[in-house]
Short mmCIF file of C-alpha atoms and ligand atoms in Angstrom, two decimals:
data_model
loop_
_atom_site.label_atom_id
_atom_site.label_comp_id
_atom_site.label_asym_id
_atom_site.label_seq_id
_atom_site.Cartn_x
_atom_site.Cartn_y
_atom_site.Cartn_z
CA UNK A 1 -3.65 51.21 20.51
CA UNK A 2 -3.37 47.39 19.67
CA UNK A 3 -1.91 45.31 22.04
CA UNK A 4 0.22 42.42 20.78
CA UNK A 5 -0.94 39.55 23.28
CA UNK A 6 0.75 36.41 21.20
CA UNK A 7 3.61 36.40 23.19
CA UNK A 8 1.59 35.56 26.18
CA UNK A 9 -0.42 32.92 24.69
CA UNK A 10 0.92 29.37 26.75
CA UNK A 11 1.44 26.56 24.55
CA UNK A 12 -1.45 24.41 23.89
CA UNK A 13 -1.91 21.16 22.10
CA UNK A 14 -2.94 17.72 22.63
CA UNK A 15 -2.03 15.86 25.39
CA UNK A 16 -3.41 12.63 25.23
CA UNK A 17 -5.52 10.62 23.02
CA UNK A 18 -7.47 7.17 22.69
CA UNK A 19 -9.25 5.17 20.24
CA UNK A 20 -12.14 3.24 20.19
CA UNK A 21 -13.20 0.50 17.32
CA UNK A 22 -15.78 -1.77 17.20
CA UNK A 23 -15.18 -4.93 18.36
CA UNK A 24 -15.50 -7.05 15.02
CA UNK A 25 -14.14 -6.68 11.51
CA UNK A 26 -14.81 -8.22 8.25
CA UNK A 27 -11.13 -9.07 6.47
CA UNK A 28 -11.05 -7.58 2.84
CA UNK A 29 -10.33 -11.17 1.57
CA UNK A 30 -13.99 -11.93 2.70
CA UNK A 31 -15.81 -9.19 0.96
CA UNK A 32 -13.45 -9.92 -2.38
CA UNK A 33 -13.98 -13.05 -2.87
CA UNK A 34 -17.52 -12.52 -2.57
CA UNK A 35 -17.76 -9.13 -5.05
CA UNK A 36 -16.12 -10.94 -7.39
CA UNK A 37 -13.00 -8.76 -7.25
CA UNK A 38 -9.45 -9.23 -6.20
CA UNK A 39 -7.91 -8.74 -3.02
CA UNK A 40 -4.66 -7.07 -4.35
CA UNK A 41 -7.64 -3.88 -5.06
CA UNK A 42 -8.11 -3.38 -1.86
CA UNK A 43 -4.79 -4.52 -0.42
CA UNK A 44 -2.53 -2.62 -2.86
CA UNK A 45 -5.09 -0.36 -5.04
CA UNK A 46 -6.88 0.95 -1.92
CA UNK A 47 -4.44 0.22 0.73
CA UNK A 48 -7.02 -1.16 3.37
CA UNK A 49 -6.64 -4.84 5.03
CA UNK A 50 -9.89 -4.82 7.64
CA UNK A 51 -12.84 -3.33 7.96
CA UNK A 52 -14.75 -2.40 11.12
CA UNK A 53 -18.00 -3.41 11.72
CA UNK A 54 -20.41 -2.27 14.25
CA UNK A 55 -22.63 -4.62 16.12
CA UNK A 56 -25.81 -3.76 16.72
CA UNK A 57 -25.00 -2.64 19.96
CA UNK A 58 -22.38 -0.30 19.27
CA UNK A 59 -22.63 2.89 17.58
CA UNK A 60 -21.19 6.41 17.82
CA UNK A 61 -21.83 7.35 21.16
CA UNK A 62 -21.09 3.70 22.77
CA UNK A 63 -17.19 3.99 20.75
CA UNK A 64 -17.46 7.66 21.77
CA UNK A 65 -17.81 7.48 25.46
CA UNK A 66 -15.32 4.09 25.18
CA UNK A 67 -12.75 6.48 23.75
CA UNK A 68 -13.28 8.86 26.32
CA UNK A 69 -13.68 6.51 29.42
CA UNK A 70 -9.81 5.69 27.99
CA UNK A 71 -8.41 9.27 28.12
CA UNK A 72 -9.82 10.42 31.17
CA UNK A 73 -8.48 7.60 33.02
CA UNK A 74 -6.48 9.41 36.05
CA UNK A 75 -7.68 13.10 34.65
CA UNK A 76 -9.02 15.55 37.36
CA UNK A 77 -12.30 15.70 35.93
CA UNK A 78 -12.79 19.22 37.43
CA UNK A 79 -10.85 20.95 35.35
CA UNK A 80 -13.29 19.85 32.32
CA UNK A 81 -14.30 22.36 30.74
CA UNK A 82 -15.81 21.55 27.70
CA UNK A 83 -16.69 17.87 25.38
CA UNK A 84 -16.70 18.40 21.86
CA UNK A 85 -18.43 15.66 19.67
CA UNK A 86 -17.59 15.77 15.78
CA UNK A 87 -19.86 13.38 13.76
CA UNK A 88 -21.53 12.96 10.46
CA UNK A 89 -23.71 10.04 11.78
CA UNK A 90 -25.25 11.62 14.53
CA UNK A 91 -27.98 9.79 16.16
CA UNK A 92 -30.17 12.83 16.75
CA UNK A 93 -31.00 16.14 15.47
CA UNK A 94 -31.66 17.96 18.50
CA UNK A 95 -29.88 16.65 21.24
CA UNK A 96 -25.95 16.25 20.85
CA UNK A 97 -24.37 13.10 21.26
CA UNK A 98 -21.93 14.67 23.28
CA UNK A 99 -24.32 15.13 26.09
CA UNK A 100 -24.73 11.17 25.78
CA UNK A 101 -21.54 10.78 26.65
CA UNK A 102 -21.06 14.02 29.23
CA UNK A 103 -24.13 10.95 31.21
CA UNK A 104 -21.84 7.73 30.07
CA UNK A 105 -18.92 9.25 31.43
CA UNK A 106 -20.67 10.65 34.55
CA UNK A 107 -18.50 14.52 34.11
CA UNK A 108 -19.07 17.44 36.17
CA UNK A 109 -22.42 19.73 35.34
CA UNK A 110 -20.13 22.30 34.78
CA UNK A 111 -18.41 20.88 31.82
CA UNK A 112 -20.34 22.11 28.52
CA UNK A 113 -20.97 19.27 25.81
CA UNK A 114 -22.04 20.10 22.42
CA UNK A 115 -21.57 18.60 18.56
CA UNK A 116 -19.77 19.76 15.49
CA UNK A 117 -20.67 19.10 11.87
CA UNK A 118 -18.72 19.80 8.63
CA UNK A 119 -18.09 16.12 7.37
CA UNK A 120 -14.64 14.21 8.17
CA UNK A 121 -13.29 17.62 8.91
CA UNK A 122 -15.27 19.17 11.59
CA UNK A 123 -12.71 17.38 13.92
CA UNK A 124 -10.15 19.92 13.03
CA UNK A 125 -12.25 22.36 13.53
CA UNK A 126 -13.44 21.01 16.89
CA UNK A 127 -10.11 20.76 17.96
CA UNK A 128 -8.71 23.69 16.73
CA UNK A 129 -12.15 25.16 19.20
CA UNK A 130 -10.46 23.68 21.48
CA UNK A 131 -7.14 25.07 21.39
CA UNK A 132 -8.54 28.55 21.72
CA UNK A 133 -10.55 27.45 24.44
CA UNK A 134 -7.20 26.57 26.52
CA UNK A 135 -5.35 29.57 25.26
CA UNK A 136 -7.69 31.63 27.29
CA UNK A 137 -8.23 29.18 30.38
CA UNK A 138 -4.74 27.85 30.36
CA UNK A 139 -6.41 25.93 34.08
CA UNK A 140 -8.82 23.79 32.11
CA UNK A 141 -8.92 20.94 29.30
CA UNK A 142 -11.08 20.47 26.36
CA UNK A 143 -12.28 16.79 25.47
CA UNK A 144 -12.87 16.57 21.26
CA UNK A 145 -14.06 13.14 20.39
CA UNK A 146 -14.29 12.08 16.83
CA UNK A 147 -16.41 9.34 16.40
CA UNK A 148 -18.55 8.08 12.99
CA UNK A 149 -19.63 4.70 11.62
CA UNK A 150 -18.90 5.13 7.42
CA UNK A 151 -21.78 3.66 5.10
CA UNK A 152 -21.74 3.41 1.76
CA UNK A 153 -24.51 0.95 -0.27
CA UNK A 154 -23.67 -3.32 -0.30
CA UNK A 155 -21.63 -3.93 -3.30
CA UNK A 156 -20.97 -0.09 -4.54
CA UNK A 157 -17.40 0.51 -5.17
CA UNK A 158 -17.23 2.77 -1.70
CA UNK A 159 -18.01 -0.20 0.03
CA UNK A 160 -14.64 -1.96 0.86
CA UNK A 161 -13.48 1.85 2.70
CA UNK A 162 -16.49 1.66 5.34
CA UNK A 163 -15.14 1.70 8.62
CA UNK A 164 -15.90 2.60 12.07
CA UNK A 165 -14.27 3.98 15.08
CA UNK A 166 -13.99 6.79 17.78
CA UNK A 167 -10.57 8.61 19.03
CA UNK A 168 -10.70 10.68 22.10
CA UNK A 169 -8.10 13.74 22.13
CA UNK A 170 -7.29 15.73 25.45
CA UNK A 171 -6.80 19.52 24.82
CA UNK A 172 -4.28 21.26 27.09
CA UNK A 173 -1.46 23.83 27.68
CA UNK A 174 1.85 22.69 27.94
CA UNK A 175 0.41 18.87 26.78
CA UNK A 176 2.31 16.10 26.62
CA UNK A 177 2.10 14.73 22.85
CA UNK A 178 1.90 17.23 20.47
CA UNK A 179 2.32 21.75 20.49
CA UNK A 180 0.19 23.26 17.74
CA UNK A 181 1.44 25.56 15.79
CA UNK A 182 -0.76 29.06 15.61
CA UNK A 183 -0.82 29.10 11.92
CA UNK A 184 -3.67 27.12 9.98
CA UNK A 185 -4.22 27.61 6.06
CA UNK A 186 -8.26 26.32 5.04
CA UNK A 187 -9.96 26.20 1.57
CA UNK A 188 -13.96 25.76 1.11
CA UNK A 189 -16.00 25.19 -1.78
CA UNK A 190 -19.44 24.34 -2.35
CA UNK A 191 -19.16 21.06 -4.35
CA UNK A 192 -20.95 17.71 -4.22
CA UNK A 193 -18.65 14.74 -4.00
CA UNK A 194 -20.29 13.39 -0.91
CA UNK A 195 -22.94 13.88 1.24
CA UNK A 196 -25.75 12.18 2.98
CA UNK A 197 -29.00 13.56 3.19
CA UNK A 198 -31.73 12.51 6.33
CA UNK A 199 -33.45 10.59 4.88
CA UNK A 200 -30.85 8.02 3.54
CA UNK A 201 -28.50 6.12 6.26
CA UNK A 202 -25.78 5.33 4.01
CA UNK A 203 -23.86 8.28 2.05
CA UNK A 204 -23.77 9.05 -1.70
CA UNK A 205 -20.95 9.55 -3.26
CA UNK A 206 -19.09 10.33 -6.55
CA UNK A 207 -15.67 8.87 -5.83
CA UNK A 208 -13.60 9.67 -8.63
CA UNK A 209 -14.66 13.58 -8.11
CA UNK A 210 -13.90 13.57 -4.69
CA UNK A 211 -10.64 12.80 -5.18
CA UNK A 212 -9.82 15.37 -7.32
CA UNK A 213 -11.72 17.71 -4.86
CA UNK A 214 -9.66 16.18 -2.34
CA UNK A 215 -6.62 16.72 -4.18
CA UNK A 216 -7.46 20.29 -4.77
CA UNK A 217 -8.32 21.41 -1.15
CA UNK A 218 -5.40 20.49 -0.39
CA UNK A 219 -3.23 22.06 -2.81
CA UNK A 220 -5.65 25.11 -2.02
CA UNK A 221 -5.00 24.77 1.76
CA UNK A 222 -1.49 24.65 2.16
CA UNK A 223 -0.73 27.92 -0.03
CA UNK A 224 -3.08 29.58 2.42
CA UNK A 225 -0.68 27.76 5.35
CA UNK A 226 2.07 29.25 3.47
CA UNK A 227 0.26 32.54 3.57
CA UNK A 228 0.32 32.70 7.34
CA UNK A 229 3.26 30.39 8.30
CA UNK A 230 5.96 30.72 5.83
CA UNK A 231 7.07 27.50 6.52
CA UNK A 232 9.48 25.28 3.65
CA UNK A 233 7.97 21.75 3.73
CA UNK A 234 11.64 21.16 4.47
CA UNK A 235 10.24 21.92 8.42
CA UNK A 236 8.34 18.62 8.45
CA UNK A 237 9.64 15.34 9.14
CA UNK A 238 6.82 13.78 8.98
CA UNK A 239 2.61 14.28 7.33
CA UNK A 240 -0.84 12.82 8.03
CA UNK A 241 -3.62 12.98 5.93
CA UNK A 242 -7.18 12.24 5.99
CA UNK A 243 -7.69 8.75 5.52
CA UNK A 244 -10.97 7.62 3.63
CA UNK A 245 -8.49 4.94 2.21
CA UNK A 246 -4.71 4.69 2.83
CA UNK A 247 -3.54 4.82 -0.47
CA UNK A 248 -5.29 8.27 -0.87
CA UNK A 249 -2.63 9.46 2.09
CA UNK A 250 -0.31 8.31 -1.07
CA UNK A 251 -1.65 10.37 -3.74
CA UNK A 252 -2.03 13.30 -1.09
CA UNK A 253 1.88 13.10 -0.07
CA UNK A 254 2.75 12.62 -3.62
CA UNK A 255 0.63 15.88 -4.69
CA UNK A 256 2.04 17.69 -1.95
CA UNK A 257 5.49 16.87 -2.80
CA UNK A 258 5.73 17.11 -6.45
CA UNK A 259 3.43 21.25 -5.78
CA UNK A 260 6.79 22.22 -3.87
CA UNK A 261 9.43 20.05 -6.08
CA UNK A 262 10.68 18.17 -3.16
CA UNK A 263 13.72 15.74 -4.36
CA UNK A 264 12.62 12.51 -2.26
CA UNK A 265 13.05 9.39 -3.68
CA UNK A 266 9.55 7.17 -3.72
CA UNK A 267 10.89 5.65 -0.09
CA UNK A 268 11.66 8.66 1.26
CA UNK A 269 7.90 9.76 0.63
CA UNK A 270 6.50 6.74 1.52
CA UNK A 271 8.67 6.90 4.95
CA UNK A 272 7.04 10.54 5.96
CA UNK A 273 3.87 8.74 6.06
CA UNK A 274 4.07 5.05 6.59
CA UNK A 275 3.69 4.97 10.14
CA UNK A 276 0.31 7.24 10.14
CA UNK A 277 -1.03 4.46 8.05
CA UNK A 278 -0.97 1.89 9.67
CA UNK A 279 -3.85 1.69 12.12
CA UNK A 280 -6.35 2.96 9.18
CA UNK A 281 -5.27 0.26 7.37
CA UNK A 282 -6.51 -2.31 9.72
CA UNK A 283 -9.63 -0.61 10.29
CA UNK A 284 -10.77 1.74 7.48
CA UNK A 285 -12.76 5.00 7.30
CA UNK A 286 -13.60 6.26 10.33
CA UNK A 287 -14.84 9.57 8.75
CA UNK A 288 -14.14 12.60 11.40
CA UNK A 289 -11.73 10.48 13.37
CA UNK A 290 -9.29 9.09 10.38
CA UNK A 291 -6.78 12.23 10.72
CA UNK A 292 -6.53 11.86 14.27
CA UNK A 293 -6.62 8.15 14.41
CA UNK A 294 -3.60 8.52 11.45
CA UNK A 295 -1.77 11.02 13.54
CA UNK A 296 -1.92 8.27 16.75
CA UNK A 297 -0.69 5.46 14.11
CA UNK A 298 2.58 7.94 13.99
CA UNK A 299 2.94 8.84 17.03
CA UNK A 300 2.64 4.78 18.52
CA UNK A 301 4.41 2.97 15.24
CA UNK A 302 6.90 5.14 14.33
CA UNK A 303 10.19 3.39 15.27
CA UNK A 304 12.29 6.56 15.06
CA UNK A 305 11.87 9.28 18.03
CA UNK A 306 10.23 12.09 17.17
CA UNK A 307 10.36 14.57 19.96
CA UNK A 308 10.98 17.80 18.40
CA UNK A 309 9.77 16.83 14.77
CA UNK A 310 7.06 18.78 13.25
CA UNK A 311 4.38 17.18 11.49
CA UNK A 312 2.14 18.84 9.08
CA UNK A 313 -1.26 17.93 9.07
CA UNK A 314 -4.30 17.79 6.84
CA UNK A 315 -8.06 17.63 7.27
CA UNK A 316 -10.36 17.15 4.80
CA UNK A 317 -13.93 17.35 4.84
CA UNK A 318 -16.46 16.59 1.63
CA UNK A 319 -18.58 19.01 0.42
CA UNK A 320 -15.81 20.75 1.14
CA UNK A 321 -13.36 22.03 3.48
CA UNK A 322 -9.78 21.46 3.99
CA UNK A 323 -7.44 22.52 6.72
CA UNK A 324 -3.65 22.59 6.77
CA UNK A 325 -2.59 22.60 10.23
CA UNK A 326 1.06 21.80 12.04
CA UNK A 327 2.51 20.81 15.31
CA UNK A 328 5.47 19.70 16.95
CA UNK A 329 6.20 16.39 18.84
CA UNK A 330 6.75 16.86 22.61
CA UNK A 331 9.70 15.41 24.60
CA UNK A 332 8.61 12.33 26.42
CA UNK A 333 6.13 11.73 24.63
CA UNK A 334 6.32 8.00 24.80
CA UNK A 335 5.69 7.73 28.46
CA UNK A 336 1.81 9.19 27.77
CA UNK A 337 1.23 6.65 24.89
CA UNK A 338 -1.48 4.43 25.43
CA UNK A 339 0.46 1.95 22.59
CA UNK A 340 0.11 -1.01 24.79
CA UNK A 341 -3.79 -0.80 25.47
CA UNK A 342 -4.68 0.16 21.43
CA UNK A 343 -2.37 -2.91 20.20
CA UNK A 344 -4.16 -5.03 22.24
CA UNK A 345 -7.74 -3.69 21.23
CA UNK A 346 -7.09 -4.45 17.65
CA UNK A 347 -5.63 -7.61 18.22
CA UNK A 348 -8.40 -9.25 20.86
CA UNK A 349 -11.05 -7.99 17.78
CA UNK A 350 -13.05 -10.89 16.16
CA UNK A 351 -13.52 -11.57 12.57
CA UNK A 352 -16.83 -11.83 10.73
CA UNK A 353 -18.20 -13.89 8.14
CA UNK A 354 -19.76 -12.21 5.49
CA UNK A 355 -23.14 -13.39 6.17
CA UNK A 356 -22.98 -11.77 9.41
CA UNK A 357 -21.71 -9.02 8.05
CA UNK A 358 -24.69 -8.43 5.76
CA UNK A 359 -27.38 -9.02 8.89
CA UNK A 360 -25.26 -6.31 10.99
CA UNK A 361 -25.78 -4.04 7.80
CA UNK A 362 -29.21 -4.59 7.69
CA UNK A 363 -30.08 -4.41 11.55
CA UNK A 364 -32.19 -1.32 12.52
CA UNK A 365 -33.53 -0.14 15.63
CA UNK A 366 -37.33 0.44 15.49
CA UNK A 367 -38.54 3.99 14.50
CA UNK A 368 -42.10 3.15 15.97
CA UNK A 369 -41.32 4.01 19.51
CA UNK A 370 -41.57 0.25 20.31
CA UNK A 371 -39.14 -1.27 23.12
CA UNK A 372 -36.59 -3.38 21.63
CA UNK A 373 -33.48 -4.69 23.35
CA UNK A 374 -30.06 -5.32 21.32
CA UNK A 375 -28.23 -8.56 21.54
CA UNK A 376 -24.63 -8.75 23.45
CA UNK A 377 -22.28 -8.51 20.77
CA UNK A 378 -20.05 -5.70 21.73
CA UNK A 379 -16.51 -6.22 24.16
CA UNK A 380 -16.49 -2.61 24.40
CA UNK A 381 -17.00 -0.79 28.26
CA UNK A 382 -20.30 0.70 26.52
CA UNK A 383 -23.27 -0.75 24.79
CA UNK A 384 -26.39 0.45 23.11
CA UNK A 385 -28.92 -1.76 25.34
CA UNK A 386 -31.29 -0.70 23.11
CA UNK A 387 -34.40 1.86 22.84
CA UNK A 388 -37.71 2.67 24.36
CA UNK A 389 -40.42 5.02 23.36
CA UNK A 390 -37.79 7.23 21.10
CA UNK A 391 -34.86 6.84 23.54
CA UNK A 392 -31.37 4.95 22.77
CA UNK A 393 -30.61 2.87 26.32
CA UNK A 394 -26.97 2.96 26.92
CA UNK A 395 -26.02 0.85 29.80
CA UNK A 396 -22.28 -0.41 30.59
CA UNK A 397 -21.39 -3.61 28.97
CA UNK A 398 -21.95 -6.41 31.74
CA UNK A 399 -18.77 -8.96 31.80
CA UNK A 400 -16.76 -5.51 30.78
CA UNK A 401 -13.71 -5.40 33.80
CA UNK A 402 -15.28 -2.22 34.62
CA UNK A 403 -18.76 -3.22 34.77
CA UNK A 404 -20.23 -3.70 38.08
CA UNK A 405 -23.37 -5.83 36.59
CA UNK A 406 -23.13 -9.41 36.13
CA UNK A 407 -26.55 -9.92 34.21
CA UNK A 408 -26.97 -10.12 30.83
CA UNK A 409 -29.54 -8.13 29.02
CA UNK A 410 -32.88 -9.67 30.42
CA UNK A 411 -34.11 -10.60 26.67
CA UNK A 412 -32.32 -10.83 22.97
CA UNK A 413 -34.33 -9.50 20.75
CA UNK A 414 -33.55 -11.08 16.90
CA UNK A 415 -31.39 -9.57 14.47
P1 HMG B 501 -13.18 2.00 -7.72
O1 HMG B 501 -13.64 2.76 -8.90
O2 HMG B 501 -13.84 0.71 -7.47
O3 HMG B 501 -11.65 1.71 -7.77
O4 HMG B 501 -13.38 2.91 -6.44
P2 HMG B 501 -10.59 1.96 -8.96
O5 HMG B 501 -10.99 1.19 -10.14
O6 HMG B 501 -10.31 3.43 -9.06
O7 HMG B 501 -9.35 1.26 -8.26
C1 HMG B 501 -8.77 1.77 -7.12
C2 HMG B 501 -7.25 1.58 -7.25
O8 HMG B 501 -6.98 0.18 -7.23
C3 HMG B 501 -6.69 2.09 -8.59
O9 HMG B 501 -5.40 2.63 -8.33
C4 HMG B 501 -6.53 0.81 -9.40
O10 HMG B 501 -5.53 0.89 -10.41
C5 HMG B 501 -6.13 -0.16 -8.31
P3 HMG B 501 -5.07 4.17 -8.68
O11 HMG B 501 -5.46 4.38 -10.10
O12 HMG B 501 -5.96 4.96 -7.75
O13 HMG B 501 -3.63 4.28 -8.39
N1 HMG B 501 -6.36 -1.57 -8.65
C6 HMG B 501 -5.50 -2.56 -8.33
N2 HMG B 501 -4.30 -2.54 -7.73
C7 HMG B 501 -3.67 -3.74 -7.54
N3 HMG B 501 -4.19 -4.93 -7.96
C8 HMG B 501 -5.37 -4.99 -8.60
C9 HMG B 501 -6.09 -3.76 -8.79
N4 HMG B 501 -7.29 -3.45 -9.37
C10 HMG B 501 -7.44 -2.11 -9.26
N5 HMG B 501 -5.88 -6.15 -8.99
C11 HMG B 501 -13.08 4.71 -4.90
C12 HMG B 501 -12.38 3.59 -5.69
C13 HMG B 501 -12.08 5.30 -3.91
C14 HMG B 501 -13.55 5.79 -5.86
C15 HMG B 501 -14.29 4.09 -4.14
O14 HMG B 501 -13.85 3.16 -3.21
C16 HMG B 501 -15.14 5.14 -3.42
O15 HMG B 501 -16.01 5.75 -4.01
N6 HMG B 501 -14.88 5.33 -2.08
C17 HMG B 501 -15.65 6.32 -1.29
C18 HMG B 501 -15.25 7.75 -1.59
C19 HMG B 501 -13.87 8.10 -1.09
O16 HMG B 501 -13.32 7.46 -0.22
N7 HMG B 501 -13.33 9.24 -1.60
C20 HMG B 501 -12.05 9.73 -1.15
C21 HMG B 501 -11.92 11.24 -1.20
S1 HMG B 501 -13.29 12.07 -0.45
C22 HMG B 501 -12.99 11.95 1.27
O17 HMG B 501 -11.93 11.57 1.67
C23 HMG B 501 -14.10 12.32 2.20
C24 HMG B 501 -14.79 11.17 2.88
O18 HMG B 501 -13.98 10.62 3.90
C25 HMG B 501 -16.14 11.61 3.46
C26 HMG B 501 -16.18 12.83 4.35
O19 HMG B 501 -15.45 13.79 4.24
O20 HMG B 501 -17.10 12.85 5.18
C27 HMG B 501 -15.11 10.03 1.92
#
């Protein structure tokens, strides 16, 4: 006999969410003028303003645990049940970085921390992990944290969409921002637009293709969606896409809408989607965080309410995999918004001269086992202090309002 159990299932979704980004950025006007290209490429062509840049003390698990410190604020950390870390620029092979930041973040022993791989898209899949996970403990809450640094070579055209950044998403039932729909539609192929192999620390990539591969999971991904939802794209009010660049949220909507024949006028497009771009814009690929981050641009710029709206939602991940997925704004929403906190992040960020810049790219930590200590560069609550015999030192950042140390780091090492 099968038993029908869906109509027991609580609601789930995501309750509350935080991003992290590093504390500088170089402006696109810096890095055109010296390529030799104009800013209108990047500004209009690409759709990207700023660029986040990692200092040499920051890097995945330091915007990682930031992100997290942010969303836990207030949180009974007993009912943790789980951390989730999704990366493609882990900083080991073994150990997860999630377990990093299961120490920064000092959680309970009981709370499980692991790390997810499948490009920008293992996110999705994280998440969507974790939505099962509360489904059948409706009592607890699943942390995913999406957090990547984006590297392409110095002057190769991927370079102006590099990025960096972390964004922490609560899992609960009955959450406060967004209810998931059940129904997901995914599409995988073994291709090779983009991918990074361990012995290089910046990714290779055939950009043109991966567009069109892009292009095609997604076309591929929502008739599976359709498959299990049945949904007219009439149900949406409003889409977010992966981000490696804003405009490609452009070409995404503008697939999408002319697959179903949808009779909106170039505004009306741009207006399902505007809002989700606007934090990407300002700070540029942040690899398995840029859906999420886009779907936190909607939720905390768009000027309209949308409690009740459904927004569809899609992942993509190179190599590939792409995931439709949907979900439904929650009443009162607003009031768990951290819009306040994130505006003033990216405003308080400092700007870089390209010189800079091009040291921070080249900075390294030591592979010899030797003890080297990072210089304070980073505003964030976390920094890399730097590493000893193998091991990354994470300490919290002193002068940080939630730092108890008042020291500095007892030696700068050179960058
Ligand atoms: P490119 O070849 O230097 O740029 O690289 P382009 O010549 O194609 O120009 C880009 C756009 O700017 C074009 O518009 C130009 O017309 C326009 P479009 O034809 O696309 O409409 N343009 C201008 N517009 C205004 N004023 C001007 C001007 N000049 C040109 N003066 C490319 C672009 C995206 C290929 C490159 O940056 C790249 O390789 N980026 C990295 C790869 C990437 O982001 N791929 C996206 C899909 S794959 C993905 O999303 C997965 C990923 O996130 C990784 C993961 O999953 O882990 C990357």
């Amino acid at each position: 006999m099968s038993i029908n159990i869906s109509n027991h299932l609580p609601t789930v979704g995501i309750d509350r969410m935080s991003f992290s980004v590093p504390s500088h950025y170089l402006p696109l006007e810096a890095l055109a003028e010296n390529r030799g290209t104009s800013f209108r490429k990047y500004q209009v062509g690409l759709g990207q303003e700023k660029m986040s840049v990692p200092a040499p003390d920051e890097d995945i698990i330091t915007l990682a645990a930031n992100a997290g410190a942010r969303v836990l604020e207030g949180e009974d950390l007993s009912a943790l049940d789980t951390v989730i870390l999704a990366t493609e620029s882990g900083i080991d092979q073994s150990k997860a970085g999630a377990i990093y930041v299961h120490g920064l973040l000092n959680l309970p022993s009981h709370c499980r921390a692991f790390e997810v791989k499948q490009a920008c898209c293992s996110s999705t899949a994280a998440l969507q992990m974790a939505l099962a996970g509360v489904s059948i403990k409706p009592n607890r809450k699943f942390l995913v944290i999406a957090t990547d640094v984006a590297r392409y070579g110095l002057e190769t055209a991927g370079e102006p969409t590099q990025g960096a950044g972390a964004i922490a998403i609560l899992v609960s039932a009955n959450p406060r921002l967004i209810a998931m729909d059940p129904e997901s539609g995914s599409y995988t192929k073994d291709v090779m637009d983009f991918w990074r192999p361990n012995y290089l620390d910046t990714a290779l990539v055939d950009g043109k293709y991966s567009i069109k591969v892009y292009l095609d999971a997604l076309e591929n991904a929502w008739a599976e969606y359709q498959r299990e939802a049945d949904r007219p794209f009439e149900a949406f009010s409003r889409f977010c896409y992966h981000l490696p660049f804003t405009r490609m949220g452009e070409k995404a909507h503008n697939q999408l809408t002319s697959l179903v024949d949808a009779q909106l006028s170039k505004e009306d497009r741009l207006h399902q989607i505007e809002a989700g771009l606007m934090y990407n814009r300002q700070i540029g690929n942040t690899y398995t965080a840029s859906l999420h981050l886009s779907i936190l641009s909607m939720l905390e710029n768009d000027t309209e309410d949308l409690s009740g709206k459904r927004i569809g939602l899609f992942s993509y991940g190179s190599g590939c995999m792409g995931t439709f997925f949907s979900g439904t704004v929650q009443p009162g929403y607003r009031d768990t918004l951290l819009t306040e906190a994130h505006a003033k992040q990216l405003a308080s960020r400092i700007p870089l001269e390209l010189p800079t810049y091009e040291d921070w790219y080249a900075h390294s930590l030591p592979c010899d086992g030797q003890t080297y200590l990072t210089p304070l560069c980073t505003r964030g609550q976390f920094r890399l202090g730097g590493i000893d015999a193998h091991q990354r030192q994470y300490e919290a950042s002193p002068g940080h309002p939630s730092s108890t140390r008042q020291d500095g780091p007892a030696q700068l090492a050179q960058v």
